[in-house]
PDB file of C-alpha atoms in Angstrom:
ATOM      1  CA  MET A 299       4.257  -4.375   0.947  1.00  0.00           C
ATOM      2  CA  ALA A 300       5.730  -2.390   3.834  1.00  0.00           C
ATOM      3  CA  PHE A 301       2.982   0.214   3.481  1.00  0.00           C
ATOM      4  CA  PHE A 302       0.201  -2.351   3.769  1.00  0.00           C
ATOM      5  CA  THR A 303       1.807  -4.170   6.699  1.00  0.00           C
ATOM      6  CA  ASP A 304       2.692  -1.004   8.639  1.00  0.00           C
ATOM      7  CA  ALA A 305       0.620  -0.952  11.829  1.00  0.00           C
ATOM      8  CA  GLU A 306       0.826   2.858  12.005  1.00  0.00           C
ATOM      9  CA  VAL A 307      -0.990   3.258   8.681  1.00  0.00           C
ATOM     10  CA  THR A 308      -4.750   3.307   9.153  1.00  0.00           C
ATOM     11  CA  LEU A 309      -7.007   0.789   7.468  1.00  0.00           C
ATOM     12  CA  GLY A 310      -8.747   3.614   5.623  1.00  0.00           C
ATOM     13  CA  SER A 311      -5.451   4.751   4.077  1.00  0.00           C
ATOM     14  CA  LYS A 312      -4.621   1.211   2.986  1.00  0.00           C
ATOM     15  CA  LEU A 313      -8.032   0.664   1.413  1.00  0.00           C
ATOM     16  CA  LEU A 314      -7.852   4.043  -0.315  1.00  0.00           C
ATOM     17  CA  GLU A 315      -4.472   3.132  -1.762  1.00  0.00           C
ATOM     18  CA  ILE A 316      -5.979  -0.064  -3.195  1.00  0.00           C
ATOM     19  CA  ILE A 317      -8.754   1.995  -4.793  1.00  0.00           C
ATOM     20  CA  TYR A 318      -6.139   4.296  -6.334  1.00  0.00           C
ATOM     21  CA  MET A 319      -4.307   1.271  -7.701  1.00  0.00           C
ATOM     22  CA  LEU A 320      -7.483  -0.142  -9.285  1.00  0.00           C
ATOM     23  CA  THR A 321      -8.227   3.268 -10.808  1.00  0.00           C
ATOM     24  CA  GLY A 322      -4.706   3.422 -12.188  1.00  0.00           C
ATOM     25  CA  PHE A 323      -4.998  -0.048 -13.686  1.00  0.00           C
ATOM     26  CA  VAL A 324      -8.113   0.998 -15.621  1.00  0.00           C
ATOM     27  CA  THR A 325      -6.235   4.076 -16.846  1.00  0.00           C
ATOM     28  CA  ILE A 326      -3.274   1.940 -17.938  1.00  0.00           C
ATOM     29  CA  TYR A 327      -5.720  -0.337 -19.755  1.00  0.00           C
ATOM     30  CA  THR A 328      -7.033   2.735 -21.564  1.00  0.00           C
ATOM     31  CA  GLY A 329      -3.539   3.514 -22.801  1.00  0.00           C
ATOM     32  CA  ILE A 330      -2.840  -0.048 -23.933  1.00  0.00           C
ATOM     33  CA  LYS A 331      -6.215  -0.394 -25.670  1.00  0.00           C
ATOM     34  CA  ASN A 332      -5.689   2.819 -27.620  1.00  0.00           C
ATOM     35  CA  LEU A 333      -2.155   1.802 -28.537  1.00  0.00           C
ATOM     36  CA  ARG A 334      -3.532  -1.368 -30.117  1.00  0.00           C
ATOM     37  CA  ASP A 335      -6.386   0.449 -31.848  1.00  0.00           C
ATOM     38  CA  PRO A 336      -5.598   0.988 -35.551  1.00  0.00           C
ATOM     39  CA  GLU A 337      -8.482   3.479 -35.813  1.00  0.00           C
ATOM     40  CA  ASN A 338      -6.946   5.859 -33.280  1.00  0.00           C
ATOM     41  CA  PRO A 339      -5.288   8.690 -35.265  1.00  0.00           C
ATOM     42  CA  SER A 340      -2.755   9.255 -32.478  1.00  0.00           C
ATOM     43  CA  ARG A 341      -2.077   5.895 -30.881  1.00  0.00           C
ATOM     44  CA  ILE A 342       1.361   6.606 -29.425  1.00  0.00           C
ATOM     45  CA  GLY A 343       0.528   9.986 -27.907  1.00  0.00           C
ATOM     46  CA  THR A 344      -2.696   8.641 -26.436  1.00  0.00           C
ATOM     47  CA  ALA A 345      -0.949   5.574 -25.011  1.00  0.00           C
ATOM     48  CA  VAL A 346       1.850   7.658 -23.476  1.00  0.00           C
ATOM     49  CA  PHE A 347      -0.603   9.993 -21.746  1.00  0.00           C
ATOM     50  CA  TRP A 348      -2.943   7.388 -20.249  1.00  0.00           C
ATOM     51  CA  THR A 349      -0.281   4.812 -19.389  1.00  0.00           C
ATOM     52  CA  ILE A 350       1.924   7.282 -17.521  1.00  0.00           C
ATOM     53  CA  LEU A 351      -1.081   8.756 -15.715  1.00  0.00           C
ATOM     54  CA  GLY A 352      -2.150   5.255 -14.689  1.00  0.00           C
ATOM     55  CA  VAL A 353       1.324   4.418 -13.398  1.00  0.00           C
ATOM     56  CA  ILE A 354       1.403   7.603 -11.309  1.00  0.00           C
ATOM     57  CA  ILE A 355      -2.061   6.967  -9.861  1.00  0.00           C
ATOM     58  CA  SER A 356      -1.311   3.322  -9.060  1.00  0.00           C
ATOM     59  CA  PHE A 357       2.268   3.541  -7.840  1.00  0.00           C
ATOM     60  CA  GLY A 358       2.898   7.227  -7.150  1.00  0.00           C
ATOM     61  CA  ARG A 359       3.357   6.557  -3.439  1.00  0.00           C
ATOM     62  CA  TRP A 360       6.435   4.452  -4.140  1.00  0.00           C
ATOM     63  CA  ILE A 361       7.923   6.509  -6.987  1.00  0.00           C
ATOM     64  CA  PRO A 362      10.373   9.313  -6.039  1.00  0.00           C
ATOM     65  CA  ALA A 363       8.854  12.789  -6.306  1.00  0.00           C
ATOM     66  CA  THR A 364      11.448  13.902  -8.866  1.00  0.00           C
ATOM     67  CA  VAL A 365      10.613  10.955 -11.100  1.00  0.00           C
ATOM     68  CA  VAL A 366       6.878  11.661 -10.768  1.00  0.00           C
ATOM     69  CA  GLY A 367       7.490  15.280 -11.787  1.00  0.00           C
ATOM     70  CA  LEU A 368       9.455  14.141 -14.844  1.00  0.00           C
ATOM     71  CA  LEU A 369       6.732  11.656 -15.787  1.00  0.00           C
ATOM     72  CA  ILE A 370       4.086  14.377 -15.530  1.00  0.00           C
ATOM     73  CA  ILE A 371       6.075  16.619 -17.879  1.00  0.00           C
ATOM     74  CA  ILE A 372       6.392  13.768 -20.397  1.00  0.00           C
ATOM     75  CA  MET A 373       2.709  12.912 -19.973  1.00  0.00           C
ATOM     76  CA  CYS A 374       1.604  16.473 -20.661  1.00  0.00           C
ATOM     77  CA  ILE A 375       3.499  16.765 -23.954  1.00  0.00           C
ATOM     78  CA  PRO A 376       0.961  14.744 -26.003  1.00  0.00           C
ATOM     79  CA  ALA A 377      -1.912  16.614 -24.331  1.00  0.00           C
ATOM     80  CA  VAL A 378      -0.395  20.009 -25.143  1.00  0.00           C
ATOM     81  CA  LEU A 379       0.216  18.935 -28.750  1.00  0.00           C
ATOM     82  CA  LYS A 380      -3.367  17.605 -28.947  1.00  0.00           C
ATOM     83  CA  LYS A 381      -2.123  14.087 -29.607  1.00  0.00           C
ATOM     84  CA  VAL A 382      -4.487  12.429 -27.126  1.00  0.00           C
ATOM     85  CA  LYS A 383      -7.346  11.123 -29.239  1.00  0.00           C
ATOM     86  CA  MET A 384     -10.282   8.778 -28.847  1.00  0.00           C
ATOM     87  CA  GLY A 385     -10.089   5.587 -30.866  1.00  0.00           C
ATOM     88  CA  ASN A 386     -12.777   3.160 -31.876  1.00  0.00           C
ATOM     89  CA  VAL A 387     -15.631   3.156 -29.377  1.00  0.00           C
ATOM     90  CA  GLN A 388     -18.336   0.531 -29.535  1.00  0.00           C
ATOM     91  CA  LYS A 389     -21.583   2.283 -28.691  1.00  0.00           C
ATOM     92  CA  MET A 390     -24.864   0.558 -28.042  1.00  0.00           C
ATOM     93  CA  THR A 391     -27.502   0.854 -30.733  1.00  0.00           C
ATOM     94  CA  VAL A 392     -30.871   2.419 -30.026  1.00  0.00           C
ATOM     95  CA  GLU A 393     -32.463  -1.034 -30.252  1.00  0.00           C
ATOM     96  CA  GLU A 394     -30.045  -2.467 -27.659  1.00  0.00           C
ATOM     97  CA  THR A 395     -30.683   0.460 -25.343  1.00  0.00           C
ATOM     98  CA  LYS A 396     -34.448   0.005 -25.574  1.00  0.00           C
ATOM     99  CA  ALA A 397     -34.141  -3.760 -25.022  1.00  0.00           C
ATOM    100  CA  ASN A 398     -32.004  -3.254 -21.906  1.00  0.00           C
ATOM    101  CA  PHE A 399     -34.426  -0.676 -20.533  1.00  0.00           C
ATOM    102  CA  GLU A 400     -37.297  -3.096 -20.967  1.00  0.00           C
ATOM    103  CA  LYS A 401     -35.369  -5.645 -18.887  1.00  0.00           C
ATOM    104  CA  ILE A 402     -34.184  -3.285 -16.142  1.00  0.00           C
ATOM    105  CA  GLY A 403     -36.486  -0.275 -16.248  1.00  0.00           C
ATOM    106  CA  MET A 404     -35.972   2.329 -13.544  1.00  0.00           C
ATOM    107  CA  LYS A 405     -33.785  -0.103 -11.587  1.00  0.00           C
ATOM    108  CA  VAL A 406     -30.901   1.319 -13.607  1.00  0.00           C
ATOM    109  CA  PHE A 407     -30.722   4.163 -11.057  1.00  0.00           C
ATOM    110  CA  ILE A 408     -30.080   1.800  -8.135  1.00  0.00           C
ATOM    111  CA  PRO A 409     -26.320   1.390  -8.862  1.00  0.00           C
ATOM    112  CA  ALA A 410     -25.922   5.169  -9.074  1.00  0.00           C
ATOM    113  CA  PHE A 411     -27.709   5.556  -5.733  1.00  0.00           C
ATOM    114  CA  VAL A 412     -25.425   2.932  -4.189  1.00  0.00           C
ATOM    115  CA  ILE A 413     -22.341   5.007  -4.989  1.00  0.00           C
ATOM    116  CA  GLY A 414     -23.648   8.061  -3.132  1.00  0.00           C
ATOM    117  CA  ALA A 415     -25.025   5.939  -0.293  1.00  0.00           C
ATOM    118  CA  GLY A 416     -21.663   4.229   0.102  1.00  0.00           C
ATOM    119  CA  ALA A 417     -19.881   7.563   0.489  1.00  0.00           C
ATOM    120  CA  LEU A 418     -22.444   8.779   3.033  1.00  0.00           C
ATOM    121  CA  VAL A 419     -22.475   5.595   5.119  1.00  0.00           C
ATOM    122  CA  PHE A 420     -18.684   5.322   5.270  1.00  0.00           C
ATOM    123  CA  ALA A 421     -18.295   9.018   6.128  1.00  0.00           C
ATOM    124  CA  VAL A 422     -20.874   9.001   8.931  1.00  0.00           C
ATOM    125  CA  PHE A 423     -20.641   5.531  10.451  1.00  0.00           C
ATOM    126  CA  THR A 424     -16.996   4.515   9.968  1.00  0.00           C
ATOM    127  CA  ASP A 425     -13.515   5.947  10.335  1.00  0.00           C
ATOM    128  CA  LEU A 426     -12.537   4.803   6.841  1.00  0.00           C
ATOM    129  CA  GLY A 427     -13.552   8.008   5.071  1.00  0.00           C
ATOM    130  CA  ALA A 428     -15.944   9.039   2.314  1.00  0.00           C
ATOM    131  CA  LEU A 429     -13.484   8.294  -0.502  1.00  0.00           C
ATOM    132  CA  VAL A 430     -13.256   4.678   0.580  1.00  0.00           C
ATOM    133  CA  GLY A 431     -17.047   4.691   0.625  1.00  0.00           C
ATOM    134  CA  VAL A 432     -17.121   5.955  -2.951  1.00  0.00           C
ATOM    135  CA  GLY A 433     -14.760   3.169  -4.016  1.00  0.00           C
ATOM    136  CA  PHE A 434     -16.879   0.594  -2.195  1.00  0.00           C
ATOM    137  CA  GLY A 435     -20.000   2.054  -3.815  1.00  0.00           C
ATOM    138  CA  VAL A 436     -18.498   1.862  -7.304  1.00  0.00           C
ATOM    139  CA  LEU A 437     -17.509  -1.791  -6.864  1.00  0.00           C
ATOM    140  CA  SER A 438     -20.928  -2.598  -5.402  1.00  0.00           C
ATOM    141  CA  SER A 439     -22.710  -0.830  -8.255  1.00  0.00           C
ATOM    142  CA  ALA A 440     -20.650  -2.796 -10.792  1.00  0.00           C
ATOM    143  CA  ILE A 441     -21.754  -6.049  -9.153  1.00  0.00           C
ATOM    144  CA  LEU A 442     -25.369  -4.832  -9.145  1.00  0.00           C
ATOM    145  CA  LEU A 443     -25.160  -4.033 -12.850  1.00  0.00           C
ATOM    146  CA  MET A 444     -24.002  -7.572 -13.546  1.00  0.00           C
ATOM    147  CA  VAL A 445     -26.840  -8.977 -11.441  1.00  0.00           C
ATOM    148  CA  LEU A 446     -29.497  -6.791 -13.046  1.00  0.00           C
ATOM    149  CA  LEU A 447     -28.301  -7.547 -16.563  1.00  0.00           C
ATOM    150  CA  PRO A 448     -26.266 -10.760 -17.049  1.00  0.00           C
ATOM    151  CA  SER A 449     -24.834  -9.435 -20.321  1.00  0.00           C
ATOM    152  CA  ASN A 450     -22.867  -6.929 -18.233  1.00  0.00           C
ATOM    153  CA  LYS A 451     -19.733  -9.044 -17.982  1.00  0.00           C
ATOM    154  CA  PRO A 452     -16.613  -7.607 -16.279  1.00  0.00           C
ATOM    155  CA  ALA A 453     -15.133  -6.920 -19.724  1.00  0.00           C
ATOM    156  CA  VAL A 454     -18.183  -4.813 -20.608  1.00  0.00           C
ATOM    157  CA  ILE A 455     -17.828  -2.707 -17.480  1.00  0.00           C
ATOM    158  CA  ILE A 456     -14.086  -2.203 -17.983  1.00  0.00           C
ATOM    159  CA  ASN A 457     -14.583  -1.228 -21.626  1.00  0.00           C
ATOM    160  CA  ASP A 458     -17.329   1.202 -20.634  1.00  0.00           C
ATOM    161  CA  ALA A 459     -14.929   2.742 -18.103  1.00  0.00           C
ATOM    162  CA  GLU A 460     -12.321   3.059 -20.853  1.00  0.00           C
ATOM    163  CA  ARG A 461     -14.883   4.660 -23.157  1.00  0.00           C
ATOM    164  CA  MET A 462     -15.767   7.223 -20.507  1.00  0.00           C
ATOM    165  CA  ILE A 463     -12.111   8.060 -19.845  1.00  0.00           C
ATOM    166  CA  SER A 464     -11.306   8.352 -23.553  1.00  0.00           C
ATOM    167  CA  THR A 465     -14.364  10.525 -24.181  1.00  0.00           C
ATOM    168  CA  VAL A 466     -13.473  12.974 -21.417  1.00  0.00           C
ATOM    169  CA  GLY A 467      -9.832  13.007 -22.455  1.00  0.00           C
ATOM    170  CA  PRO A 468      -7.063  14.952 -20.660  1.00  0.00           C
ATOM    171  CA  LEU A 469      -9.706  17.093 -18.935  1.00  0.00           C
ATOM    172  CA  SER A 470     -10.158  14.197 -16.517  1.00  0.00           C
ATOM    173  CA  MET A 471      -6.953  15.149 -14.691  1.00  0.00           C
ATOM    174  CA  LEU A 472      -7.898  18.809 -14.257  1.00  0.00           C
ATOM    175  CA  SER A 473      -9.434  18.221 -10.818  1.00  0.00           C
ATOM    176  CA  MET A 474      -6.170  16.727  -9.550  1.00  0.00           C
ATOM    177  CA  LEU A 475      -4.160  19.640 -10.916  1.00  0.00           C
ATOM    178  CA  LEU A 476      -6.509  22.193  -9.355  1.00  0.00           C
ATOM    179  CA  ALA A 477      -6.322  20.468  -5.976  1.00  0.00           C
ATOM    180  CA  CYS A 478      -2.527  20.677  -6.171  1.00  0.00           C
ATOM    181  CA  LEU A 479      -2.795  24.326  -7.190  1.00  0.00           C
ATOM    182  CA  GLY A 480      -4.799  25.135  -4.053  1.00  0.00           C
ATOM    183  CA  SER A 481      -2.122  23.556  -1.867  1.00  0.00           C
ATOM    184  CA  VAL A 482       0.610  25.466  -3.688  1.00  0.00           C
ATOM    185  CA  PHE A 483      -1.258  28.775  -3.294  1.00  0.00           C
ATOM    186  CA  THR A 484      -1.735  28.185   0.426  1.00  0.00           C
ATOM    187  CA  ALA A 485       1.893  27.200   0.979  1.00  0.00           C
ATOM    188  CA  ALA A 486       3.067  30.214  -1.034  1.00  0.00           C
ATOM    189  CA  GLY A 487       1.176  32.593   1.234  1.00  0.00           C
ATOM    190  CA  VAL A 488      -1.328  33.855  -1.326  1.00  0.00           C
ATOM    191  CA  GLY A 489      -3.924  34.227   1.460  1.00  0.00           C
ATOM    192  CA  GLU A 490      -1.714  36.583   3.443  1.00  0.00           C
ATOM    193  CA  THR A 491      -0.979  38.611   0.318  1.00  0.00           C
ATOM    194  CA  ILE A 492      -4.688  38.971  -0.406  1.00  0.00           C
ATOM    195  CA  ALA A 493      -5.275  40.071   3.197  1.00  0.00           C
ATOM    196  CA  LYS A 494      -2.732  42.877   2.820  1.00  0.00           C
ATOM    197  CA  LEU A 495      -4.312  44.059  -0.432  1.00  0.00           C
ATOM    198  CA  VAL A 496      -7.877  43.905   0.892  1.00  0.00           C
ATOM    199  CA  SER A 497      -7.026  45.648   4.174  1.00  0.00           C
ATOM    200  CA  GLY A 498      -6.752  48.906   2.276  1.00  0.00           C
ATOM    201  CA  VAL A 499     -10.227  48.495   0.766  1.00  0.00           C
ATOM    202  CA  ILE A 500     -12.433  47.164   3.573  1.00  0.00           C
ATOM    203  CA  PRO A 501     -13.227  49.742   6.303  1.00  0.00           C
ATOM    204  CA  LYS A 502     -12.030  48.416   9.642  1.00  0.00           C
ATOM    205  CA  GLY A 503     -14.869  46.820  11.590  1.00  0.00           C
ATOM    206  CA  ASN A 504     -17.361  46.913   8.693  1.00  0.00           C
ATOM    207  CA  ILE A 505     -18.500  43.290   8.619  1.00  0.00           C
ATOM    208  CA  THR A 506     -21.087  43.928   5.883  1.00  0.00           C
ATOM    209  CA  VAL A 507     -18.468  45.034   3.378  1.00  0.00           C
ATOM    210  CA  GLY A 508     -16.247  42.188   4.542  1.00  0.00           C
ATOM    211  CA  ILE A 509     -18.986  39.619   3.828  1.00  0.00           C
ATOM    212  CA  ILE A 510     -19.649  41.041   0.364  1.00  0.00           C
ATOM    213  CA  ILE A 511     -15.984  40.992  -0.634  1.00  0.00           C
ATOM    214  CA  TYR A 512     -15.490  37.543   0.912  1.00  0.00           C
ATOM    215  CA  ALA A 513     -18.468  36.101  -0.988  1.00  0.00           C
ATOM    216  CA  LEU A 514     -17.565  37.713  -4.307  1.00  0.00           C
ATOM    217  CA  GLY A 515     -13.943  36.769  -3.788  1.00  0.00           C
ATOM    218  CA  MET A 516     -14.935  33.140  -3.276  1.00  0.00           C
ATOM    219  CA  MET A 517     -16.891  33.191  -6.525  1.00  0.00           C
ATOM    220  CA  LEU A 518     -14.160  34.920  -8.534  1.00  0.00           C
ATOM    221  CA  PHE A 519     -11.332  32.824  -7.104  1.00  0.00           C
ATOM    222  CA  THR A 520     -13.281  29.648  -7.841  1.00  0.00           C
ATOM    223  CA  ILE A 521     -13.741  30.838 -11.424  1.00  0.00           C
ATOM    224  CA  ILE A 522      -9.953  31.107 -11.631  1.00  0.00           C
ATOM    225  CA  MET A 523      -9.152  27.832  -9.858  1.00  0.00           C
ATOM    226  CA  GLY A 524     -12.206  25.810 -10.845  1.00  0.00           C
ATOM    227  CA  ASN A 525     -12.438  24.331  -7.376  1.00  0.00           C
ATOM    228  CA  ALA A 526     -14.319  25.895  -4.452  1.00  0.00           C
ATOM    229  CA  PHE A 527     -12.534  23.643  -1.944  1.00  0.00           C
ATOM    230  CA  ALA A 528      -9.165  24.991  -3.058  1.00  0.00           C
ATOM    231  CA  ALA A 529     -10.452  28.571  -3.137  1.00  0.00           C
ATOM    232  CA  ILE A 530     -11.991  28.576   0.348  1.00  0.00           C
ATOM    233  CA  THR A 531      -8.679  27.893   2.079  1.00  0.00           C
ATOM    234  CA  VAL A 532      -6.972  30.830   0.413  1.00  0.00           C
ATOM    235  CA  MET A 533      -9.931  33.225   0.684  1.00  0.00           C
ATOM    236  CA  THR A 534     -10.696  32.378   4.320  1.00  0.00           C
ATOM    237  CA  VAL A 535      -7.109  33.044   5.341  1.00  0.00           C
ATOM    238  CA  GLY A 536      -7.003  36.250   3.292  1.00  0.00           C
ATOM    239  CA  ILE A 537     -10.484  37.723   3.837  1.00  0.00           C
ATOM    240  CA  GLY A 538     -12.865  35.508   5.809  1.00  0.00           C
ATOM    241  CA  ALA A 539     -10.886  35.200   9.023  1.00  0.00           C
ATOM    242  CA  PRO A 540      -9.508  38.752   9.413  1.00  0.00           C
ATOM    243  CA  PHE A 541     -12.458  40.744   8.023  1.00  0.00           C
ATOM    244  CA  VAL A 542     -15.534  38.622   8.853  1.00  0.00           C
ATOM    245  CA  LEU A 543     -14.964  35.956  11.514  1.00  0.00           C
ATOM    246  CA  SER A 544     -12.782  38.159  13.712  1.00  0.00           C
ATOM    247  CA  TYR A 545     -15.753  40.517  14.142  1.00  0.00           C
ATOM    248  CA  GLY A 546     -17.918  37.820  15.725  1.00  0.00           C
ATOM    249  CA  ALA A 547     -19.675  36.235  12.725  1.00  0.00           C
ATOM    250  CA  ASP A 548     -20.907  32.658  13.117  1.00  0.00           C
ATOM    251  CA  PRO A 549     -18.132  30.503  11.605  1.00  0.00           C
ATOM    252  CA  VAL A 550     -20.505  27.612  10.809  1.00  0.00           C
ATOM    253  CA  LEU A 551     -22.962  29.768   8.865  1.00  0.00           C
ATOM    254  CA  ILE A 552     -20.265  31.828   7.148  1.00  0.00           C
ATOM    255  CA  GLY A 553     -18.201  28.767   6.270  1.00  0.00           C
ATOM    256  CA  MET A 554     -21.099  26.872   4.718  1.00  0.00           C
ATOM    257  CA  LEU A 555     -22.353  29.806   2.685  1.00  0.00           C
ATOM    258  CA  ALA A 556     -18.864  30.880   1.618  1.00  0.00           C
ATOM    259  CA  LEU A 557     -18.395  27.456   0.075  1.00  0.00           C
ATOM    260  CA  THR A 558     -21.694  27.700  -1.778  1.00  0.00           C
ATOM    261  CA  CYS A 559     -20.633  31.172  -2.973  1.00  0.00           C
ATOM    262  CA  GLY A 560     -17.658  29.384  -4.463  1.00  0.00           C
ATOM    263  CA  TYR A 561     -20.024  26.967  -6.154  1.00  0.00           C
ATOM    264  CA  CYS A 562     -21.579  29.965  -7.903  1.00  0.00           C
ATOM    265  CA  GLY A 563     -18.175  30.428  -9.486  1.00  0.00           C
ATOM    266  CA  THR A 564     -18.113  26.737 -10.382  1.00  0.00           C
ATOM    267  CA  LEU A 565     -21.211  27.327 -12.525  1.00  0.00           C
ATOM    268  CA  LEU A 566     -19.378  30.002 -14.521  1.00  0.00           C
ATOM    269  CA  THR A 567     -15.967  28.555 -15.321  1.00  0.00           C
ATOM    270  CA  PRO A 568     -14.556  26.083 -17.851  1.00  0.00           C
ATOM    271  CA  MET A 569     -11.927  25.282 -15.212  1.00  0.00           C
ATOM    272  CA  ALA A 570     -14.624  23.256 -13.432  1.00  0.00           C
ATOM    273  CA  ALA A 571     -14.188  20.638 -16.116  1.00  0.00           C
ATOM    274  CA  ASN A 572     -16.148  17.858 -14.412  1.00  0.00           C
ATOM    275  CA  PHE A 573     -19.279  20.020 -14.344  1.00  0.00           C
ATOM    276  CA  ASN A 574     -19.044  22.270 -17.387  1.00  0.00           C
ATOM    277  CA  MET A 575     -16.694  20.694 -19.940  1.00  0.00           C
ATOM    278  CA  VAL A 576     -17.199  16.960 -19.428  1.00  0.00           C
ATOM    279  CA  PRO A 577     -20.959  17.102 -20.224  1.00  0.00           C
ATOM    280  CA  VAL A 578     -20.105  18.960 -23.432  1.00  0.00           C
ATOM    281  CA  ALA A 579     -17.699  16.182 -24.415  1.00  0.00           C
ATOM    282  CA  LEU A 580     -20.009  13.339 -23.415  1.00  0.00           C
ATOM    283  CA  LEU A 581     -23.027  14.811 -25.201  1.00  0.00           C
ATOM    284  CA  ASP A 582     -20.943  15.934 -28.189  1.00  0.00           C
ATOM    285  CA  MET A 583     -22.279  19.502 -27.985  1.00  0.00           C
ATOM    286  CA  LYS A 584     -21.223  21.804 -30.799  1.00  0.00           C
ATOM    287  CA  LYS A 585     -20.790  24.867 -28.552  1.00  0.00           C
ATOM    288  CA  ARG A 586     -18.279  24.398 -25.743  1.00  0.00           C
ATOM    289  CA  PHE A 587     -19.815  26.946 -23.364  1.00  0.00           C
ATOM    290  CA  THR A 588     -23.454  25.879 -23.669  1.00  0.00           C
ATOM    291  CA  VAL A 589     -23.602  24.569 -20.095  1.00  0.00           C
ATOM    292  CA  ILE A 590     -21.998  27.690 -18.613  1.00  0.00           C
ATOM    293  CA  ARG A 591     -24.273  30.010 -20.575  1.00  0.00           C
ATOM    294  CA  ASN A 592     -27.368  28.250 -19.261  1.00  0.00           C
ATOM    295  CA  GLN A 593     -26.099  28.506 -15.671  1.00  0.00           C
ATOM    296  CA  PHE A 594     -25.122  32.186 -15.750  1.00  0.00           C
ATOM    297  CA  VAL A 595     -28.367  33.713 -14.462  1.00  0.00           C
ATOM    298  CA  ILE A 596     -28.776  30.987 -11.825  1.00  0.00           C
ATOM    299  CA  ALA A 597     -25.293  31.741 -10.486  1.00  0.00           C
ATOM    300  CA  LEU A 598     -26.036  35.461 -10.170  1.00  0.00           C
ATOM    301  CA  ILE A 599     -29.317  34.799  -8.355  1.00  0.00           C
ATOM    302  CA  MET A 600     -27.637  32.379  -5.950  1.00  0.00           C
ATOM    303  CA  ILE A 601     -24.703  34.643  -5.092  1.00  0.00           C
ATOM    304  CA  THR A 602     -27.063  37.576  -4.434  1.00  0.00           C
ATOM    305  CA  PHE A 603     -29.289  35.511  -2.144  1.00  0.00           C
ATOM    306  CA  GLN A 604     -26.339  34.078  -0.207  1.00  0.00           C
ATOM    307  CA  ILE A 605     -24.749  37.486   0.364  1.00  0.00           C
ATOM    308  CA  ILE A 606     -28.022  38.868   1.697  1.00  0.00           C
ATOM    309  CA  TYR A 607     -28.512  35.792   3.897  1.00  0.00           C
ATOM    310  CA  MET A 608     -25.018  36.123   5.407  1.00  0.00           C
ATOM    311  CA  ILE A 609     -25.495  39.835   6.093  1.00  0.00           C
ATOM    312  CA  ILE A 610     -28.826  39.263   7.860  1.00  0.00           C
ATOM    313  CA  PHE A 611     -28.011  36.158   9.895  1.00  0.00           C
ATOM    314  CA  HIS A 612     -24.248  36.361  10.479  1.00  0.00           C
TER     315      HIS A 612
END
């Protein structure tokens, strides 16, 4: 309780920690439910993965770093051995879906809107942060779902959350791993290393070539890391700052478009699991790279336009 009673810890941090704990509890529930599911072909491996992940998410702040590292190694063993499976999932029938739509109609999109609105309102009008806003939006949307359709009891919502987690599988933790990878790359000085390598390629003072390499580097590095936010730190230190911004380019314009150049890489990589692999799992697509293949041309058009825009208006 010392964390929550500490006056030096901001209210936003305390609320965010509560949201992490609730998220972890749902993940732990996923592990326990699969452990008790006789139809799950790998009950123990599935339970070990989700339960440990839930414990880390809920109580990682109070667990020693060495212990967390050991737990992560243990947690990853079932995932590596492909022993994390989805058990029995109760899906709604077509008739139930149609009946619910007749009751709710297009109002079903209101809870989804509330989640985004919560993040925006909290980010702009409070000091609590967008993540707290997302958590508030999720809880508010759950209440709205229960109001719109009384059959949506808390147990229904929790089981639907478990179904989503089980369907996505171990890919759900990829975003966390990639965020950690970006921090490790930055701390290891990867940006400075890239700057030394690129300095022999980019003519000194040629901002046009610098912009092109910066933009393409953002796309390629995001393909590798799967996360444009992690890539932009490394690429800005290595290329953006010394070969573009130092020559007088507008940092606001370059920064915004560099990030969207990274998003072009997001469209092309399986490492961006939330965007390109999760839909495949949820929709049970037969070809794993269907989403990426359909986004390929769009990504090339976007990166070309953004490079030209930066060169003209930098």
